Short mmCIF file of C-alpha atoms (C1' of nucleotides) in Angstrom, two decimals:
data_model
loop_
_atom_site.label_atom_id
_atom_site.label_comp_id
_atom_site.label_asym_id
_atom_site.label_seq_id
_atom_site.Cartn_x
_atom_site.Cartn_y
_atom_site.Cartn_z
CA MET A 146 0.00 0.00 0.00
CA PRO A 147 1.59 3.32 -1.05
CA VAL A 148 2.22 5.79 1.73
CA GLU A 149 0.76 9.24 1.65
CA SER A 150 3.46 11.82 0.92
CA GLN A 151 4.33 14.56 3.35
CA SER A 152 3.82 18.08 2.01
CA ALA A 153 6.82 19.94 0.67
CA GLN A 154 6.47 22.38 3.53
CA SER A 155 6.42 19.61 6.09
CA ILE A 156 9.48 17.99 4.52
CA ALA A 157 11.43 21.24 4.62
CA ALA A 158 10.48 21.78 8.26
CA LEU A 159 11.44 18.24 9.15
CA ARG A 160 14.86 18.43 7.52
CA SER A 161 15.58 21.71 9.18
CA ALA A 162 14.43 20.56 12.62
CA LEU A 163 16.40 17.32 12.47
CA LEU A 164 19.65 18.94 11.34
CA ARG A 165 19.29 21.68 13.95
CA TRP A 166 18.73 19.08 16.65
CA TYR A 167 21.75 17.12 15.43
CA ALA A 168 23.96 20.21 15.50
CA ALA A 169 23.11 20.61 19.18
CA HIS A 170 22.96 16.97 20.31
CA ALA A 171 25.24 14.88 18.10
CA ARG A 172 27.09 12.14 19.93
CA SER A 173 30.84 12.48 19.77
CA LEU A 174 32.10 9.22 18.28
CA PRO A 175 35.66 8.30 17.30
CA TRP A 176 34.79 7.65 13.64
CA ARG A 177 32.70 10.77 13.22
CA ALA A 178 33.37 14.34 12.02
CA PRO A 179 31.52 17.05 13.97
CA PRO A 180 28.18 18.04 12.37
CA GLY A 181 27.94 21.05 10.09
CA THR A 182 31.65 21.20 9.39
CA ASN A 183 32.54 20.37 5.84
CA ALA A 184 35.27 18.06 7.07
CA ARG A 185 34.72 14.52 5.85
CA PRO A 186 35.84 11.66 8.06
CA ASP A 187 38.41 9.22 6.67
CA ALA A 188 36.67 6.64 4.44
CA TYR A 189 38.74 3.83 5.98
CA ARG A 190 37.48 4.71 9.46
CA VAL A 191 33.90 5.12 8.25
CA TRP A 192 34.03 1.74 6.50
CA LEU A 193 35.56 0.01 9.53
CA SER A 194 33.02 1.52 11.92
CA GLU A 195 30.05 0.73 9.69
CA VAL A 196 31.02 -2.91 9.31
CA MET A 197 31.69 -3.25 13.04
CA LEU A 198 28.33 -1.68 13.79
CA GLN A 199 26.35 -4.12 11.66
CA GLN A 200 23.83 -5.78 14.00
CA THR A 201 25.49 -4.48 17.14
CA THR A 202 25.75 -1.36 19.29
CA VAL A 203 27.99 1.68 19.66
CA ALA A 204 28.95 0.61 23.19
CA ALA A 205 30.14 -2.82 22.02
CA VAL A 206 32.02 -1.45 19.02
CA THR A 207 33.88 1.55 20.44
CA PRO A 208 36.71 -0.31 22.24
CA TYR A 209 37.23 -2.58 19.22
CA PHE A 210 37.35 0.42 16.90
CA GLU A 211 39.96 2.12 19.10
CA ARG A 212 42.13 -1.01 19.20
CA PHE A 213 41.86 -1.63 15.45
CA THR A 214 42.70 1.93 14.41
CA ARG A 215 45.60 2.13 16.88
CA ARG A 216 47.06 -1.09 15.50
CA TRP A 217 46.19 -0.47 11.82
CA PRO A 218 45.92 3.32 11.34
CA THR A 219 45.38 3.27 7.57
CA LEU A 220 43.81 1.06 4.94
CA SER A 221 47.23 0.04 3.63
CA ASP A 222 48.29 -1.06 7.13
CA PHE A 223 45.10 -3.06 7.40
CA ALA A 224 45.37 -4.64 3.96
CA ALA A 225 48.93 -5.74 4.70
CA ALA A 226 48.03 -7.37 8.04
CA GLU A 227 47.79 -11.10 8.61
CA SER A 228 44.25 -12.38 8.28
CA ALA A 229 44.68 -14.46 11.46
CA ASP A 230 45.66 -11.36 13.47
CA ILE A 231 42.55 -9.50 12.31
CA LEU A 232 40.29 -12.44 13.10
CA ALA A 233 41.85 -12.76 16.58
CA ALA A 234 41.40 -9.02 17.21
CA TRP A 235 37.77 -9.37 16.17
CA ALA A 236 37.09 -12.19 18.67
CA GLY A 237 34.12 -11.42 20.90
CA LEU A 238 32.42 -9.07 18.45
CA GLY A 239 30.46 -11.82 16.72
CA TYR A 240 29.28 -12.47 13.15
CA TYR A 241 32.77 -13.54 12.15
CA SER A 242 32.07 -13.49 8.41
CA ARG A 243 32.26 -9.70 8.82
CA ALA A 244 35.93 -10.00 9.79
CA ARG A 245 36.70 -12.32 6.87
CA ASN A 246 34.93 -9.94 4.49
CA LEU A 247 36.81 -6.99 5.99
CA VAL A 248 40.11 -8.58 4.98
CA ALA A 249 38.82 -9.46 1.50
CA CYS A 250 37.42 -5.96 1.03
CA ALA A 251 40.64 -4.19 2.07
CA ARG A 252 42.69 -6.27 -0.35
CA GLN A 253 40.21 -5.68 -3.17
CA VAL A 254 40.36 -1.92 -2.61
CA VAL A 255 44.15 -2.08 -2.82
CA ASP A 256 44.18 -4.33 -5.90
CA GLU A 257 41.33 -2.80 -7.89
CA HIS A 258 41.06 0.80 -6.67
CA GLY A 259 44.67 1.76 -5.98
CA GLY A 260 44.16 1.70 -2.23
CA MET A 261 41.42 4.36 -2.22
CA PHE A 262 37.80 3.52 -1.46
CA PRO A 263 35.55 4.31 -4.46
CA ALA A 264 33.24 7.25 -3.76
CA SER A 265 30.11 6.01 -5.49
CA GLU A 266 27.43 3.96 -3.83
CA ALA A 267 27.29 1.53 -6.78
CA ALA A 268 31.03 0.81 -6.70
CA LEU A 269 31.06 0.42 -2.91
CA ARG A 270 28.17 -2.04 -3.19
CA GLN A 271 30.36 -4.39 -5.23
CA LEU A 272 32.87 -4.86 -2.39
CA PRO A 273 32.65 -7.89 -0.05
CA GLY A 274 30.76 -7.29 3.18
CA ILE A 275 29.22 -4.06 1.87
CA GLY A 276 25.47 -4.36 1.27
CA ASP A 277 22.83 -1.78 0.42
CA TYR A 278 22.93 -0.06 3.79
CA THR A 279 26.70 0.14 4.22
CA ALA A 280 27.33 1.29 0.64
CA ALA A 281 24.88 4.16 1.10
CA ALA A 282 26.25 5.04 4.54
CA ILE A 283 29.87 5.27 3.37
CA ALA A 284 28.89 7.21 0.23
CA ALA A 285 26.89 9.75 2.24
CA ILE A 286 29.08 10.09 5.33
CA ALA A 287 32.59 9.79 3.91
CA PHE A 288 32.02 11.23 0.43
CA GLY A 289 29.02 13.55 0.76
CA GLU A 290 27.03 11.69 -1.89
CA ALA A 291 23.23 11.97 -1.88
CA ALA A 292 22.71 8.37 -0.77
CA VAL A 293 19.95 7.07 1.53
CA PRO A 294 21.18 4.52 4.09
CA VAL A 295 18.23 2.74 5.71
CA ASP A 296 19.19 0.87 8.86
CA ALA A 297 16.98 -0.26 11.75
CA ASN A 298 16.98 3.24 13.27
CA VAL A 299 15.97 4.94 10.04
CA GLU A 300 13.40 2.23 9.42
CA ARG A 301 11.80 2.84 12.80
CA VAL A 302 11.84 6.65 12.58
CA ILE A 303 10.42 6.72 9.04
CA ALA A 304 7.75 4.12 9.78
CA ARG A 305 6.56 6.31 12.65
CA LEU A 306 6.77 9.60 10.76
CA TYR A 307 4.52 8.13 8.06
CA ALA A 308 2.52 5.84 10.39
CA ILE A 309 3.34 2.81 8.25
CA ASP A 310 1.57 -0.01 10.10
CA GLU A 311 2.17 -2.77 7.57
CA PRO A 312 4.26 -5.52 9.24
CA LEU A 313 7.97 -5.92 8.50
CA PRO A 314 9.60 -7.03 6.32
CA GLY A 315 6.84 -6.18 3.82
CA ALA A 316 6.85 -2.55 4.97
CA ARG A 317 10.43 -2.03 3.77
CA LYS A 318 9.37 -0.98 0.28
CA ALA A 319 7.12 1.79 1.56
CA ILE A 320 9.71 2.84 4.14
CA GLY A 321 12.37 3.13 1.45
CA GLN A 322 10.09 5.21 -0.71
CA ALA A 323 9.32 7.56 2.18
CA ALA A 324 13.00 7.78 3.09
CA ARG A 325 13.91 8.89 -0.44
CA GLU A 326 11.19 11.52 -0.26
CA LEU A 327 12.56 12.94 3.00
CA TRP A 328 16.29 12.66 2.43
CA PRO A 329 18.13 15.86 1.45
CA ALA A 330 19.68 15.38 -2.00
CA ASP A 331 22.70 17.54 -1.23
CA GLY A 332 25.83 17.44 0.90
CA ALA A 333 23.70 17.18 4.04
CA ALA A 334 22.83 13.53 3.34
CA GLY A 335 25.59 12.27 5.63
CA ASP A 336 24.64 14.49 8.57
CA PHE A 337 20.98 13.62 7.97
CA ALA A 338 21.81 9.91 8.18
CA GLN A 339 23.78 10.28 11.39
CA ALA A 340 21.09 12.53 12.82
CA MET A 341 18.49 9.86 12.11
CA MET A 342 20.64 7.28 13.90
CA ASP A 343 21.21 9.46 16.94
CA LEU A 344 17.52 10.27 17.11
CA GLY A 345 16.63 6.59 16.82
CA SER A 346 19.04 5.57 19.57
CA SER A 347 18.19 8.29 22.06
CA ILE A 348 14.60 9.54 21.46
CA CYS A 349 12.75 7.50 18.84
CA THR A 350 13.69 4.30 20.66
CA ASN A 351 12.20 0.90 20.06
CA ARG A 352 10.36 0.89 23.38
CA ALA A 353 8.97 3.93 25.19
CA PRO A 354 9.88 6.59 22.62
CA ALA A 355 10.32 10.08 24.09
CA CYS A 356 7.88 11.85 21.78
CA LEU A 357 7.58 14.80 24.16
CA THR A 358 11.18 15.78 23.56
CA CYS A 359 11.36 14.77 19.88
CA PRO A 360 12.27 17.55 17.45
CA LEU A 361 10.09 15.90 14.78
CA VAL A 362 6.93 15.42 16.82
CA ARG A 363 4.99 17.98 14.76
CA GLN A 364 5.71 16.06 11.55
CA CYS A 365 5.10 12.60 13.05
CA ARG A 366 1.84 10.87 12.15
CA ALA A 367 2.35 8.06 14.67
CA ALA A 368 3.00 10.47 17.55
CA CYS A 369 -0.21 12.32 16.66
CA SER A 370 -2.27 9.18 17.07
CA GLY A 371 -0.33 7.83 20.06
CA ALA A 372 0.71 4.82 17.98
CA ALA A 373 4.47 5.39 17.99
CA GLU A 374 5.33 2.48 20.26
CA SER A 375 3.29 0.01 18.21
CA ILE A 376 5.10 0.92 14.95
CA PRO A 377 6.88 -0.66 13.14
CA VAL A 378 5.00 -3.97 13.40
CA LYS A 379 7.40 -6.90 13.67
CA PRO A 380 6.87 -10.54 12.70
CA ALA A 381 6.44 -13.15 15.45
CA LYS A 382 9.61 -14.82 16.70
CA ARG A 383 10.23 -18.53 16.53
CA PRO A 384 11.03 -20.56 19.64
CA ARG A 385 14.72 -21.20 20.20
CA PRO A 386 15.78 -24.87 20.15
CA VAL A 387 18.30 -26.23 22.66
CA ARG A 388 21.45 -28.05 21.55
CA HIS A 389 24.23 -29.85 23.32
CA GLY A 390 27.96 -29.83 22.64
CA GLU A 391 31.28 -30.70 24.22
CA ALA A 392 34.56 -28.88 24.56
CA ARG A 393 37.66 -30.86 25.53
CA TRP A 394 40.31 -29.29 27.73
CA ILE A 395 43.52 -31.09 26.80
CA GLU A 396 46.54 -29.87 28.72
CA ARG A 397 50.24 -30.65 28.46
CA ASN A 398 53.16 -28.83 30.08
CA GLY A 399 51.22 -25.61 30.62
CA ASP A 400 49.79 -25.62 27.08
CA VAL A 401 46.25 -26.34 25.90
CA TRP A 402 45.27 -27.92 22.58
CA LEU A 403 43.37 -25.51 20.30
CA ILE A 404 41.86 -26.24 16.90
CA ARG A 405 40.57 -23.90 14.20
CA ARG A 406 36.93 -24.24 13.23
CA PRO A 407 35.91 -24.77 9.57
CA GLU A 408 35.63 -21.59 7.50
CA LYS A 409 31.92 -22.12 6.91
CA GLY A 410 29.27 -22.28 9.60
CA MET A 411 29.12 -21.18 13.20
CA LEU A 412 32.20 -19.32 14.49
CA GLY A 413 33.79 -20.01 11.11
CA GLY A 414 37.57 -19.80 11.00
CA MET A 415 37.89 -19.06 14.71
CA ARG A 416 40.15 -20.83 17.21
CA ALA A 417 38.27 -23.12 19.57
CA LEU A 418 38.56 -26.02 21.98
CA PRO A 419 38.14 -29.38 20.23
CA GLY A 420 34.83 -31.24 20.52
CA GLY A 421 32.27 -33.02 18.38
CA GLU A 422 29.22 -31.79 16.53
CA TRP A 423 26.49 -29.92 18.35
CA LEU A 424 23.49 -32.22 18.83
CA ASP A 425 19.81 -31.74 19.47
CA HIS A 426 19.10 -31.54 23.16
CA ALA A 427 17.32 -34.92 23.13
CA GLU A 428 20.57 -36.60 22.13
CA THR A 429 22.53 -35.29 25.10
CA PRO A 430 24.72 -38.13 26.43
CA PRO A 431 25.17 -38.54 30.19
CA ALA A 432 27.97 -36.52 31.75
CA PRO A 433 31.22 -38.51 31.74
CA ASP A 434 33.92 -38.55 34.39
CA GLY A 435 36.17 -35.54 34.06
CA THR A 436 33.31 -33.09 33.51
CA LEU A 437 34.46 -29.64 34.62
CA GLY A 438 31.29 -27.64 34.03
CA VAL A 439 28.77 -26.41 31.47
CA VAL A 440 28.59 -23.15 29.51
CA ARG A 441 25.05 -22.10 28.64
CA HIS A 442 25.32 -19.82 25.63
CA LEU A 443 22.49 -18.08 23.80
CA PHE A 444 22.82 -17.61 20.06
CA THR A 445 20.15 -15.81 18.06
CA HIS A 446 18.54 -18.97 16.71
CA PHE A 447 19.39 -21.63 19.29
CA GLU A 448 20.65 -22.19 22.82
CA LEU A 449 23.78 -24.27 23.37
CA ASN A 450 24.77 -26.16 26.49
CA LEU A 451 28.49 -26.74 26.06
CA ARG A 452 29.91 -29.31 28.45
CA VAL A 453 33.56 -28.77 29.34
CA VAL A 454 35.36 -32.09 29.85
CA ARG A 455 38.94 -33.00 30.57
CA GLY A 456 40.62 -34.79 27.66
CA GLU A 457 43.75 -36.88 27.31
CA ALA A 458 46.73 -35.57 25.39
CA PHE A 459 47.48 -39.04 24.02
CA SER A 460 44.08 -39.97 22.64
CA ASP A 461 42.29 -36.67 22.01
CA ALA A 462 44.90 -34.23 20.70
CA VAL A 463 44.95 -35.55 17.15
CA GLY A 464 44.37 -33.85 13.83
CA GLU A 465 44.98 -30.19 13.00
CA GLY A 466 45.65 -28.00 15.99
CA GLU A 467 48.27 -26.24 18.07
CA TRP A 468 49.55 -26.21 21.64
CA TRP A 469 48.83 -22.79 23.10
CA PRO A 470 50.32 -21.41 26.34
CA ILE A 471 47.59 -21.23 28.99
CA SER A 472 49.21 -18.11 30.44
CA ARG A 473 48.59 -16.29 27.14
CA LEU A 474 45.14 -17.68 26.39
CA ASP A 475 43.63 -14.19 26.18
CA GLU A 476 45.72 -13.63 23.04
CA ALA A 477 44.32 -16.66 21.23
CA GLY A 478 41.27 -14.81 19.95
CA LEU A 479 38.73 -17.28 21.27
CA PRO A 480 35.09 -16.38 20.59
CA THR A 481 33.07 -15.79 23.74
CA LEU A 482 31.63 -19.31 23.92
CA TYR A 483 35.08 -20.92 24.11
CA ARG A 484 36.54 -18.13 26.21
CA ARG A 485 33.94 -18.98 28.88
CA ALA A 486 34.64 -22.71 28.54
CA ALA A 487 38.35 -22.04 29.02
CA GLU A 488 37.62 -19.92 32.10
CA ILE A 489 35.78 -22.85 33.67
CA ALA A 490 38.64 -25.22 32.90
CA VAL A 491 41.29 -22.85 34.26
CA GLU A 492 39.36 -22.36 37.50
CA GLU A 493 39.09 -26.13 37.95
CA ARG A 494 42.79 -26.80 37.39
CA PRO A 495 44.52 -28.69 40.18
"C1'" DA B 139 11.87 -14.65 0.14
"C1'" DA B 140 13.77 -16.99 3.96
"C1'" DG B 141 17.16 -18.55 7.00
"C1'" DG B 142 21.99 -18.62 9.01
"C1'" DC B 143 25.02 -15.99 11.48
"C1'" DG B 144 27.25 -13.65 17.91
"C1'" DG B 145 27.17 -11.08 21.53
"C1'" DG B 146 26.10 -7.79 24.96
"C1'" DG B 147 22.89 -4.20 26.71
"C1'" DT B 148 18.40 -3.19 28.42
"C1'" DA B 149 13.87 -3.22 30.72
"C1'" DT C 209 13.75 -13.57 30.79
"C1'" DA C 210 12.92 -11.68 26.00
"C1'" DC C 211 13.97 -8.46 22.78
"C1'" DC C 212 16.90 -5.53 20.18
"C1'" DC C 213 20.82 -3.67 17.50
"C1'" DA C 214 24.76 1.54 12.09
"C1'" DG C 215 22.94 -6.16 8.02
"C1'" DC C 216 25.19 -9.38 4.76
"C1'" DC C 217 25.30 -13.57 2.32
"C1'" DT C 218 23.62 -17.91 0.61
"C1'" DT C 219 20.03 -20.82 -0.90
#
DNA sequence: AAGGCGGGGTA
DNA sequence: TACCCAGCCTT
């Protein structure tokens, strides 16, 4: 169902109010240039921050961003780094295909674009790990292009401004159309995008939006009808199945045996403790002797109970792997699941 | 079009 | 506890 357009007057008022609010309230973030200045932030830093921020939060990303840019200050530093070092530095941030794509993207920019990120949305979209949103965000924020990045914040704000009550994901078409109607088609596109995100994270929040202090309340159709909190309409969630797995703690002379997980699938390419496949909960075998504890870990689409068991160096430490010093385990780049398993094992050591 | 893919913050 | 977040990629 097509959305009813806002009047030209309303659109002008909305743009002006949002950019004025942003000038006064913009968050200061390490990858950001201050609003209203014509200074453009470094495309490498914008790209790195945007990929890190995919499906996560500013609070989680900020320390990672600081560590990454201190260690690899420029794109050429990053492109020359070892893939394993980048993956280890990424450990704990999740969605590890992002880290693999980051490496592939940096090398492609060096090989095919002379080490400079392309400025156009279409060319950015061709790079690995850069989808519709990220291509538009980099084009607008780093290069001042008139691109329209629609993330979850923008989606929520626009759906409310236009009172789009069609359920997601079907509503995305109408939301995109409304976003293109509102977005300034000049150099302000980048500030407008970041303003939308700050508004969405601080005022137009998912739950309990602060409509009374919102600079756009006069242009917001959902606020008028008191429907803001019930928009956008989200699809029902599926129940989360429970699975069982094991992690073996195999120790020898102060070292522990670590493997590397297959490139595809869960925690792809990451270091881990060895252990078999993850089974349906109903197939959970009884706890053997040498059980040290259980890590209960919630993934988005299932829950895993990972049993930590003591293994034997003679019979279990076979196949591809490496002995890693237990005193330097924090440098191994273990994803959170295995970091917790290792913590249990270390606590239980004799 | 739908499902896989992490982790931490928040109410 | 349940839900959400500066999404992308594969099938």
